[in-house]
Short mmCIF file of C-alpha atoms in Angstrom, two decimals:
data_model
loop_
_atom_site.label_atom_id
_atom_site.label_comp_id
_atom_site.label_asym_id
_atom_site.label_seq_id
_atom_site.Cartn_x
_atom_site.Cartn_y
_atom_site.Cartn_z
CA UNK Q 1 13.23 3.89 -8.21
CA UNK Q 2 10.27 1.74 -9.20
CA UNK Q 3 10.38 -1.96 -9.97
CA UNK Q 4 7.88 -4.73 -10.42
CA UNK Q 5 8.07 -6.68 -7.21
CA UNK Q 6 11.26 -8.54 -6.50
CA UNK Q 7 10.79 -8.84 -2.77
CA UNK Q 8 14.14 -9.65 -1.16
CA UNK Q 9 12.83 -12.68 0.73
CA UNK Q 10 14.84 -15.77 -0.13
CA UNK Q 11 11.94 -17.71 -1.68
CA UNK Q 12 10.47 -17.99 -5.18
CA UNK Q 13 7.91 -15.31 -6.00
CA UNK Q 14 4.26 -16.30 -5.82
CA UNK Q 15 1.65 -15.03 -8.24
CA UNK Q 16 0.25 -12.29 -5.98
CA UNK Q 17 3.72 -10.89 -5.28
CA UNK Q 18 3.83 -9.66 -8.85
CA UNK Q 19 0.99 -7.31 -7.98
CA UNK Q 20 3.19 -5.40 -5.54
CA UNK Q 21 5.42 -2.67 -6.94
CA UNK Q 22 8.46 -1.51 -4.97
CA UNK Q 23 9.38 2.18 -5.08
CA UNK Q 24 10.89 4.83 -2.85
CA UNK Q 25 7.47 5.11 -1.19
CA UNK Q 26 7.61 1.61 0.30
CA UNK Q 27 11.18 0.32 -0.05
CA UNK Q 28 12.14 1.09 3.57
CA UNK Q 29 9.18 -0.95 4.82
CA UNK Q 30 10.05 -3.87 2.52
CA UNK Q 31 13.68 -3.91 3.65
CA UNK Q 32 12.63 -3.84 7.29
CA UNK Q 33 10.37 -6.85 6.75
CA UNK Q 34 13.19 -8.66 5.00
CA UNK Q 35 15.29 -8.47 8.16
CA UNK Q 36 12.57 -9.55 10.59
CA UNK Q 37 14.96 -11.85 12.47
CA UNK Q 38 16.84 -8.75 13.64
CA UNK Q 39 13.81 -6.98 15.08
CA UNK Q 40 14.26 -6.02 18.76
CA UNK Q 41 10.89 -7.71 19.45
CA UNK Q 42 9.00 -10.14 17.24
CA UNK Q 43 6.42 -7.54 16.22
CA UNK Q 44 6.28 -4.56 13.89
CA UNK Q 45 3.63 -1.95 13.12
CA UNK Q 46 3.15 -1.19 9.41
CA UNK Q 47 1.37 2.09 8.75
CA UNK Q 48 0.28 3.57 5.48
CA UNK Q 49 -2.66 4.92 3.52
CA UNK Q 50 -5.55 2.71 2.47
CA UNK Q 51 -5.07 1.17 -0.99
CA UNK Q 52 -1.28 1.47 -0.61
CA UNK Q 53 -0.68 -2.27 -0.83
CA UNK Q 54 -0.03 -2.69 2.88
CA UNK Q 55 -2.53 -5.57 3.17
CA UNK Q 56 -0.99 -7.38 0.21
CA UNK Q 57 2.50 -6.87 1.61
CA UNK Q 58 1.34 -8.16 5.00
CA UNK Q 59 -0.14 -11.32 3.50
CA UNK Q 60 3.02 -11.96 1.51
CA UNK Q 61 5.13 -11.44 4.62
CA UNK Q 62 3.06 -13.85 6.72
CA UNK Q 63 3.12 -16.51 4.01
CA UNK Q 64 6.88 -16.26 3.59
CA UNK Q 65 7.88 -16.13 7.25
CA UNK Q 66 5.27 -18.35 8.87
CA UNK Q 67 4.35 -15.41 11.05
CA UNK Q 68 1.04 -13.69 11.58
CA UNK Q 69 -0.52 -10.63 9.96
CA UNK Q 70 -3.37 -8.60 11.46
CA UNK Q 71 -4.85 -5.85 9.29
CA UNK Q 72 -6.65 -2.74 10.56
CA UNK Q 73 -5.11 -3.46 13.93
CA UNK Q 74 -6.35 -0.27 15.58
CA UNK Q 75 -9.93 -1.60 15.24
CA UNK Q 76 -9.24 -5.10 16.60
CA UNK Q 77 -10.04 -6.46 20.04
CA UNK Q 78 -7.29 -5.41 22.43
CA UNK Q 79 -7.13 -8.76 24.19
CA UNK Q 80 -6.59 -10.43 20.81
CA UNK Q 81 -3.70 -8.09 20.02
CA UNK Q 82 -2.22 -8.55 23.49
CA UNK Q 83 -2.18 -12.34 23.20
CA UNK Q 84 -0.91 -12.22 19.60
CA UNK Q 85 2.00 -9.99 20.64
CA UNK Q 86 2.91 -12.30 23.54
CA UNK Q 87 2.62 -15.41 21.37
CA UNK Q 88 4.97 -13.92 18.80
CA UNK Q 89 7.65 -13.46 21.45
CA UNK Q 90 7.16 -16.96 22.86
CA UNK Q 91 7.12 -18.70 19.46
CA UNK Q 92 9.71 -16.41 17.84
CA UNK Q 93 7.38 -16.05 14.87
CA UNK Q 94 6.97 -12.46 13.69
CA UNK Q 95 3.74 -10.52 14.13
CA UNK Q 96 2.93 -7.75 11.65
CA UNK Q 97 0.17 -5.29 12.51
CA UNK Q 98 -1.11 -2.91 9.82
CA UNK Q 99 -2.89 0.31 10.69
CA UNK Q 100 -3.61 3.79 9.40
CA UNK Q 101 -1.67 5.43 12.23
CA UNK Q 102 1.05 4.46 14.73
CA UNK Q 103 -0.07 3.07 18.13
CA UNK Q 104 0.63 6.34 19.93
CA UNK Q 105 -2.45 7.72 18.15
CA UNK Q 106 -4.70 4.74 18.87
CA UNK Q 107 -7.18 4.70 21.74
CA UNK Q 108 -5.73 1.82 23.75
CA UNK Q 109 -7.36 0.97 27.08
CA UNK Q 110 -5.04 -1.85 28.18
CA UNK Q 111 -1.81 -0.39 29.61
CA UNK Q 112 0.12 -3.62 29.02
CA UNK Q 113 -0.87 -3.64 25.35
CA UNK Q 114 0.06 0.01 24.94
CA UNK Q 115 3.51 -0.53 26.41
CA UNK Q 116 4.13 -3.52 24.15
CA UNK Q 117 3.01 -1.76 21.00
CA UNK Q 118 5.01 1.36 21.80
CA UNK Q 119 8.09 -0.87 22.18
CA UNK Q 120 7.57 -2.34 18.71
CA UNK Q 121 9.26 -0.97 15.57
CA UNK Q 122 7.12 1.12 13.22
CA UNK Q 123 7.60 1.32 9.46
CA UNK Q 124 5.52 3.28 7.00
CA UNK Q 125 4.38 3.12 3.42
CA UNK Q 126 4.28 6.69 2.15
CA UNK Q 127 1.98 8.28 -0.41
CA UNK Q 128 3.07 7.27 -3.95
CA UNK Q 129 6.00 8.97 -5.63
CA UNK Q 130 5.73 10.04 -9.27
CA UNK Q 131 7.13 6.84 -10.75
CA UNK Q 132 4.94 4.67 -8.57
CA UNK Q 133 1.87 6.68 -9.56
CA UNK Q 134 2.54 6.09 -13.24
CA UNK Q 135 3.27 2.40 -12.73
CA UNK Q 136 0.10 1.86 -10.68
CA UNK Q 137 -2.13 3.73 -13.12
CA UNK Q 138 -0.75 1.70 -16.01
CA UNK Q 139 -1.05 -1.59 -14.10
CA UNK Q 140 -4.63 -0.94 -12.98
CA UNK Q 141 -5.61 0.06 -16.51
CA UNK Q 142 -4.15 -3.17 -17.87
CA UNK Q 143 -6.01 -5.12 -15.19
CA UNK Q 144 -9.25 -3.80 -16.72
CA UNK Q 145 -8.24 -5.19 -20.11
CA UNK Q 146 -7.53 -1.68 -21.40
CA UNK Q 147 -4.44 0.17 -22.57
CA UNK Q 148 -3.21 3.76 -22.55
CA UNK Q 149 -0.18 5.31 -24.15
CA UNK Q 150 2.53 6.61 -21.78
CA UNK Q 151 1.72 10.24 -22.60
CA UNK Q 152 -1.90 9.69 -21.56
CA UNK Q 153 -0.85 8.10 -18.27
CA UNK Q 154 1.51 11.01 -17.68
CA UNK Q 155 -1.23 13.51 -18.53
CA UNK Q 156 -3.63 12.20 -15.91
CA UNK Q 157 -1.09 11.55 -13.17
CA UNK Q 158 0.04 15.17 -13.25
CA UNK Q 159 -3.54 16.35 -12.76
CA UNK Q 160 -4.65 14.26 -9.78
CA UNK Q 161 -3.55 14.43 -6.19
CA UNK Q 162 -0.69 12.20 -5.17
CA UNK Q 163 -2.61 9.50 -3.34
CA UNK Q 164 -3.62 5.87 -3.78
CA UNK Q 165 -7.29 6.80 -3.50
CA UNK Q 166 -6.95 9.28 -6.38
CA UNK Q 167 -5.22 6.64 -8.50
CA UNK Q 168 -8.12 4.24 -7.99
CA UNK Q 169 -10.66 6.95 -8.78
CA UNK Q 170 -9.03 8.04 -12.02
CA UNK Q 171 -8.73 4.45 -13.27
CA UNK Q 172 -12.43 3.91 -12.52
CA UNK Q 173 -13.25 7.12 -14.39
CA UNK Q 174 -11.03 6.18 -17.35
CA UNK Q 175 -12.70 2.77 -17.55
CA UNK Q 176 -16.18 4.29 -17.53
CA UNK Q 177 -15.30 6.99 -20.09
CA UNK Q 178 -13.68 4.47 -22.45
CA UNK Q 179 -16.71 2.18 -22.16
CA UNK Q 180 -19.14 5.03 -22.82
CA UNK Q 181 -17.21 6.14 -25.91
CA UNK Q 182 -16.41 2.56 -26.96
CA UNK Q 183 -12.86 3.54 -27.73
CA UNK Q 184 -9.35 3.20 -26.26
CA UNK Q 185 -8.11 5.54 -23.54
CA UNK Q 186 -6.99 8.55 -25.53
CA UNK Q 187 -6.37 12.12 -24.41
CA UNK Q 188 -10.01 13.14 -25.08
CA UNK Q 189 -11.16 10.17 -23.01
CA UNK Q 190 -8.71 11.15 -20.26
CA UNK Q 191 -10.01 14.73 -20.26
CA UNK Q 192 -13.56 13.46 -19.91
CA UNK Q 193 -12.54 11.15 -17.06
CA UNK Q 194 -10.77 13.97 -15.24
CA UNK Q 195 -13.81 16.21 -15.67
CA UNK Q 196 -15.94 13.66 -13.79
CA UNK Q 197 -13.51 14.08 -10.90
CA UNK Q 198 -13.83 17.87 -11.04
CA UNK Q 199 -10.41 18.31 -12.62
CA UNK Q 200 -10.22 20.85 -15.44
CA UNK Q 201 -7.91 21.07 -18.43
CA UNK Q 202 -5.95 23.84 -16.70
CA UNK Q 203 -5.23 21.78 -13.58
CA UNK Q 204 -1.60 20.82 -13.23
CA UNK Q 205 -0.13 19.42 -10.05
CA UNK Q 206 3.31 20.75 -9.20
CA UNK Q 207 5.89 18.00 -8.58
#
C-alpha cells in the first residue's frame, strides 16, 4: 500500500508532513512512533537508508510529541547521547535516534550508553517497494516543475535499482535530459537519462 502521508498522530497535518509517503517500506516504523507512550523505555532507534525520509519523519515526530530527535546518531558525541537518553526517561518525553545501522553495529566506547541503546526498541525503514518507488519518482519530478506520464515513470523505475539513492539519481538525470532537449519527459528523454546512469535499453529489473 502507498498513500500520501496521513500520519496517525492525533494532530492536524503540517505542510512538511505532506512530503512523507507511507508505504509497506515504512509503515511499521510509523505505527511504532504513533504508540510512543507504550515504549518500554522512552527511546527508540530508527534505522534506514539515506534519503529514505527518516530525517523528515524524525522531525515530524519530535514536533508532534514534544520529544527530541537526533539524526546520524552513530556519529554523535557519546556523552550527549547518554545524557539525552537519561533525560528522556526522567522527563517522560520520547527520544528518537536515527542511524544507518542498529546500535549493536556502532563503535560505542561507553558501556553505560551501549547497555541503554541495546535496551531500546529498534524500527527500520526498508528500501522502497515498487509502489513507493513510482510515487517518489513522480513526486520528485513534480517538485522540479516537470511532469511525466505514468508509463514513463514505470519505464524508468523498472530499470533502476530499488533504492532511494537511485531514485534521486534518475530524477536528476531526467531533469537534466529534459532541460537539454527543452521538452517534456518522454520515453526518448527517459532513455537518454538512463544512459547517463549506465543503464541500457535492455536493462530490466526483476520484481
